[in-house]
Amino acid sequence: MRLASLATCLLLPLLLLAGSDTTSPTRPLTIRLVDARTGAPVAGLVRVRDAQGQTVALPDLFNRGVGLLQQQPMMSAWSVLPAARQVTLPQKRLTIEAIAGLETELARAQVDLSEGGPRTITLKLNRFYSAAERGLKSANTHLHLMKISRADCDRYLREIPRADGLDMVFLSYLERAVEDQRYTSNRYTAADLKKLTAESGVVFGNGEEHRHNFTGFGQGYGHVMLLNIKKLILPVSIGPGIMKAGHDGLPLRRGIETARRDGATIVWCHNEWGLEALPNWFSGRVDAQNIFDGGIRSSYRDSFYRYLNAGLKVPFSTGTDWFMYDFSRVYVPVADKLTPANWLEQLATGHSYITNGPFLEFTVSGQPIGGTVDLKSPGDIRIRGRAIGRSDFKRVELIHNGGTIATAATEAAGGHFEARIDTTVRVSQPGWFALRTPPPSVSGDAKRSRKTPLNLVGRELFAHTSPVYIQLGGRTIFDVKVAAEILATMKSHAEDVTRNGKFLDNTARARVLDVHREAITAFEARLKAEETRSR
């Protein structure tokens, strides 16, 4: 899938930054990053600027913007420092800044290398939050790398996830006619991933992006991640739109069911993108929903809130698709040794939240994220939420059945920001609650074009919990109006299949349309029963 925000972001690695001074005399300086409390060495990112604010290139280090164009200059200003290392810098006054993952405040030091100056500089990173101490593990559920050498790909995977503070990365296979010859990440075997895990300290899992488009980059049946697979599900990509051969006569459901039989976890990609998303969600074949994995083309209301209000349980997830252009990740609790299997099991239960900056804590009547509050009759429930992040995210918002019912502004706390909500809400109907920071703007949507604050790599901040569900008198939420809209959408999507698909024969067409017809029939019955009950 080629989203607008990434369509021009896939080039060879950037090794030098425009505007850097390469004519001044230079001298070596060793930079060390340590935890301010423990003194332990820390892997992280560093950025060096001169007195005019120009970024100084660090060719001795791996650039954090490898694979991305200079349209993301804030990303490409950072370099990876996996351990204490000597770098070559111009002999002038410089400011050196550093961070480690999402958990530390920005550390800053000024040095004057024009008249000697230090040979080593140590930046102490103040850790304002520890996800590990709370039993949380993070993962990027959607990642591929292309157009870089295998050596650079190895280094990318060894150094960047660790510096970003990730615990797990799912590196996934995908195909597109001709272009996939340059998909470097496709070449990794299970043994390669095991080796990367040992070398980096980050756990690597496998996956496959199973997908279909009617045209090269237009919408089709959709894209879905099949994570922790035992073998590739073939065909990896379906139809002439992607593969320049074949036909559109295979639904994604066939691959999804094969992967499920093998014990894989199914994560739908790119928010509401894809005609087969609704039938597979409402038939119980999808475990989690990715959003913002490849850009921000739509928002929570386009999938999550509609699905939830129509009675689904929807775990939130995210990744970055092509390259790690952001700090995006999903956190889940993992008590035992981290493995792809036990992390994915927790994701599927809904004990998750997504973020590219702020951390979230959330309970409803003592129930954690993904839990259910079971009420026999209407009553009051206490809700507690907290957001904490390095960059100022402005406020935290309490969401009830898709609407904002409470907010709290951020307050500075040293070099980071916090916001808290502690409130009591009267509940008189089944539904759900969630906690979020202000949602990012949506490309091409004037009503949702208001920009949110940026993180330190230049991306709009976001964070959102999976819901806590409210069951009242044994009933869960089912909004008849939303359900009717979803039913109409499914019927429209079935018409799109008939209109746009290229099929060998009527049997092939029926194979795809049966996926939609089955879901439409079942959903019509559910909707009719709910309408009858509510009369």
Short mmCIF file of N, CA and C in Angstrom, two decimals, residues 92-163:
data_model
loop_
_atom_site.label_atom_id
_atom_site.label_comp_id
_atom_site.label_asym_id
_atom_site.label_seq_id
_atom_site.Cartn_x
_atom_site.Cartn_y
_atom_site.Cartn_z
N LYS A 92 34.46 23.62 16.89
CA LYS A 92 33.66 24.82 17.12
C LYS A 92 32.75 24.57 18.31
N ARG A 93 31.96 25.57 18.68
CA ARG A 93 30.99 25.41 19.76
C ARG A 93 29.82 24.55 19.23
N LEU A 94 29.48 23.53 20.01
CA LEU A 94 28.44 22.60 19.58
C LEU A 94 27.49 22.29 20.73
N THR A 95 26.25 21.96 20.36
CA THR A 95 25.27 21.45 21.32
C THR A 95 24.99 20.00 20.97
N ILE A 96 25.12 19.12 21.95
CA ILE A 96 24.88 17.69 21.75
C ILE A 96 23.64 17.32 22.55
N GLU A 97 22.65 16.68 21.88
CA GLU A 97 21.41 16.26 22.53
C GLU A 97 21.25 14.75 22.38
N ALA A 98 20.55 14.15 23.34
CA ALA A 98 20.38 12.70 23.30
C ALA A 98 19.07 12.29 23.95
N ILE A 99 18.53 11.17 23.46
CA ILE A 99 17.35 10.52 24.04
C ILE A 99 17.55 9.02 23.95
N ALA A 100 16.79 8.27 24.73
CA ALA A 100 16.75 6.81 24.63
C ALA A 100 15.29 6.39 24.60
N GLY A 101 14.84 5.86 23.48
CA GLY A 101 13.46 5.43 23.36
C GLY A 101 12.49 6.55 23.66
N LEU A 102 11.37 6.20 24.29
CA LEU A 102 10.35 7.18 24.68
C LEU A 102 10.42 7.54 26.15
N GLU A 103 11.30 6.87 26.89
CA GLU A 103 11.22 6.93 28.35
C GLU A 103 12.10 7.99 28.99
N THR A 104 12.97 8.66 28.24
CA THR A 104 13.89 9.62 28.84
C THR A 104 13.58 11.03 28.40
N GLU A 105 13.89 11.95 29.26
CA GLU A 105 13.83 13.36 28.89
C GLU A 105 14.99 13.67 27.94
N LEU A 106 14.86 14.76 27.21
CA LEU A 106 15.92 15.19 26.31
C LEU A 106 17.11 15.69 27.13
N ALA A 107 18.27 15.07 26.92
CA ALA A 107 19.50 15.52 27.59
C ALA A 107 20.27 16.42 26.64
N ARG A 108 20.90 17.47 27.20
CA ARG A 108 21.60 18.44 26.36
C ARG A 108 22.91 18.86 27.03
N ALA A 109 23.95 18.94 26.24
CA ALA A 109 25.24 19.43 26.74
C ALA A 109 25.89 20.30 25.68
N GLN A 110 26.59 21.34 26.12
CA GLN A 110 27.32 22.21 25.20
C GLN A 110 28.81 22.00 25.38
N VAL A 111 29.51 21.93 24.26
CA VAL A 111 30.96 21.75 24.28
C VAL A 111 31.59 22.77 23.35
N ASP A 112 32.80 23.18 23.69
CA ASP A 112 33.56 24.08 22.83
C ASP A 112 34.82 23.35 22.39
N LEU A 113 34.80 22.88 21.15
CA LEU A 113 35.94 22.13 20.64
C LEU A 113 36.91 23.02 19.88
N SER A 114 36.66 24.35 19.90
CA SER A 114 37.55 25.25 19.17
C SER A 114 38.87 25.46 19.89
N GLU A 115 38.89 25.25 21.19
CA GLU A 115 40.13 25.46 21.97
C GLU A 115 40.40 24.23 22.83
N GLY A 116 40.59 23.12 22.19
CA GLY A 116 40.85 21.89 22.95
C GLY A 116 39.56 21.23 23.33
N GLY A 117 39.09 21.51 24.56
CA GLY A 117 37.84 20.92 25.02
C GLY A 117 38.02 19.47 25.45
N PRO A 118 36.92 18.83 25.87
CA PRO A 118 37.01 17.47 26.41
C PRO A 118 37.27 16.43 25.31
N ARG A 119 37.81 15.28 25.74
CA ARG A 119 37.99 14.15 24.83
C ARG A 119 36.80 13.20 24.89
N THR A 120 36.07 13.25 26.03
CA THR A 120 34.90 12.40 26.22
C THR A 120 33.80 13.24 26.87
N ILE A 121 32.57 13.01 26.44
CA ILE A 121 31.45 13.67 27.07
C ILE A 121 30.39 12.62 27.41
N THR A 122 29.85 12.72 28.63
CA THR A 122 28.83 11.78 29.09
C THR A 122 27.52 12.52 29.28
N LEU A 123 26.49 12.05 28.60
CA LEU A 123 25.16 12.64 28.78
C LEU A 123 24.34 11.71 29.66
N LYS A 124 23.83 12.26 30.76
CA LYS A 124 23.02 11.49 31.70
C LYS A 124 21.54 11.64 31.33
N LEU A 125 20.92 10.51 31.06
CA LEU A 125 19.54 10.51 30.60
C LEU A 125 18.60 10.24 31.78
N ASN A 126 17.71 11.19 32.03
CA ASN A 126 16.74 11.05 33.12
C ASN A 126 15.54 10.24 32.63
N ARG A 127 15.36 9.05 33.19
CA ARG A 127 14.26 8.18 32.79
C ARG A 127 13.04 8.53 33.65
N PHE A 128 12.02 9.13 33.02
CA PHE A 128 10.83 9.56 33.76
C PHE A 128 9.75 8.49 33.80
N TYR A 129 9.94 7.39 33.05
CA TYR A 129 8.93 6.32 33.02
C TYR A 129 9.65 5.03 32.68
N SER A 130 9.19 3.94 33.28
CA SER A 130 9.73 2.63 32.95
C SER A 130 8.59 1.67 32.64
N ALA A 131 8.40 1.37 31.38
CA ALA A 131 7.38 0.40 30.99
C ALA A 131 7.72 -0.98 31.53
N ALA A 132 9.00 -1.33 31.55
CA ALA A 132 9.42 -2.65 32.02
C ALA A 132 9.03 -2.87 33.47
N GLU A 133 9.18 -1.85 34.31
CA GLU A 133 8.82 -1.99 35.72
C GLU A 133 7.32 -2.20 35.90
N ARG A 134 6.54 -1.84 34.90
CA ARG A 134 5.09 -2.05 34.94
C ARG A 134 4.68 -3.31 34.19
N GLY A 135 5.67 -4.09 33.78
CA GLY A 135 5.40 -5.36 33.11
C GLY A 135 4.95 -5.23 31.68
N LEU A 136 5.25 -4.10 31.03
CA LEU A 136 4.80 -3.84 29.67
C LEU A 136 5.92 -4.07 28.67
N LYS A 137 5.55 -4.64 27.51
CA LYS A 137 6.50 -4.88 26.43
C LYS A 137 5.93 -4.29 25.15
N SER A 138 6.80 -3.63 24.38
CA SER A 138 6.36 -2.93 23.18
C SER A 138 6.78 -3.68 21.92
N ALA A 139 6.02 -3.45 20.84
CA ALA A 139 6.36 -4.07 19.56
C ALA A 139 5.89 -3.18 18.41
N ASN A 140 6.61 -3.30 17.31
CA ASN A 140 6.21 -2.76 16.02
C ASN A 140 5.67 -3.95 15.23
N THR A 141 4.37 -3.95 14.91
CA THR A 141 3.75 -5.12 14.30
C THR A 141 3.80 -5.13 12.77
N HIS A 142 4.42 -4.12 12.16
CA HIS A 142 4.39 -4.03 10.71
C HIS A 142 5.65 -3.32 10.23
N LEU A 143 6.61 -4.09 9.70
CA LEU A 143 7.86 -3.48 9.23
C LEU A 143 8.42 -4.25 8.04
N HIS A 144 8.83 -3.49 7.02
CA HIS A 144 9.60 -4.00 5.89
C HIS A 144 10.71 -2.99 5.60
N LEU A 145 11.78 -3.46 4.94
CA LEU A 145 12.89 -2.59 4.52
C LEU A 145 13.20 -2.88 3.06
N MET A 146 13.52 -1.83 2.30
CA MET A 146 13.78 -2.01 0.88
C MET A 146 14.88 -1.07 0.41
N LYS A 147 15.49 -1.43 -0.73
CA LYS A 147 16.45 -0.59 -1.44
C LYS A 147 17.67 -0.23 -0.62
N ILE A 148 17.99 -1.04 0.38
CA ILE A 148 19.25 -0.88 1.09
C ILE A 148 19.97 -2.22 1.07
N SER A 149 21.28 -2.19 1.25
CA SER A 149 22.07 -3.42 1.18
C SER A 149 21.75 -4.33 2.36
N ARG A 150 22.11 -5.60 2.23
CA ARG A 150 21.88 -6.52 3.33
C ARG A 150 22.70 -6.10 4.55
N ALA A 151 23.92 -5.61 4.33
CA ALA A 151 24.74 -5.16 5.46
C ALA A 151 24.08 -4.01 6.19
N ASP A 152 23.56 -3.03 5.44
CA ASP A 152 22.87 -1.90 6.08
C ASP A 152 21.57 -2.35 6.75
N CYS A 153 20.89 -3.32 6.14
CA CYS A 153 19.66 -3.84 6.72
C CYS A 153 19.96 -4.52 8.06
N ASP A 154 21.02 -5.32 8.09
CA ASP A 154 21.43 -5.96 9.34
C ASP A 154 21.72 -4.92 10.42
N ARG A 155 22.47 -3.90 10.05
CA ARG A 155 22.83 -2.86 11.02
C ARG A 155 21.59 -2.10 11.47
N TYR A 156 20.72 -1.80 10.54
CA TYR A 156 19.46 -1.12 10.85
C TYR A 156 18.70 -1.88 11.93
N LEU A 157 18.55 -3.18 11.74
CA LEU A 157 17.76 -3.99 12.66
C LEU A 157 18.48 -4.25 13.99
N ARG A 158 19.79 -4.28 13.96
CA ARG A 158 20.54 -4.45 15.22
C ARG A 158 20.51 -3.20 16.08
N GLU A 159 20.58 -2.03 15.45
CA GLU A 159 20.81 -0.80 16.20
C GLU A 159 19.56 0.05 16.46
N ILE A 160 18.71 0.24 15.44
CA ILE A 160 17.62 1.21 15.58
C ILE A 160 16.53 0.75 16.55
N PRO A 161 15.99 -0.47 16.45
CA PRO A 161 14.94 -0.84 17.42
C PRO A 161 15.42 -0.74 18.87
N ARG A 162 16.66 -1.12 19.12
CA ARG A 162 17.18 -1.04 20.50
C ARG A 162 17.30 0.41 20.95
N ALA A 163 17.82 1.28 20.09
CA ALA A 163 17.94 2.70 20.45
C ALA A 163 16.57 3.33 20.64
#
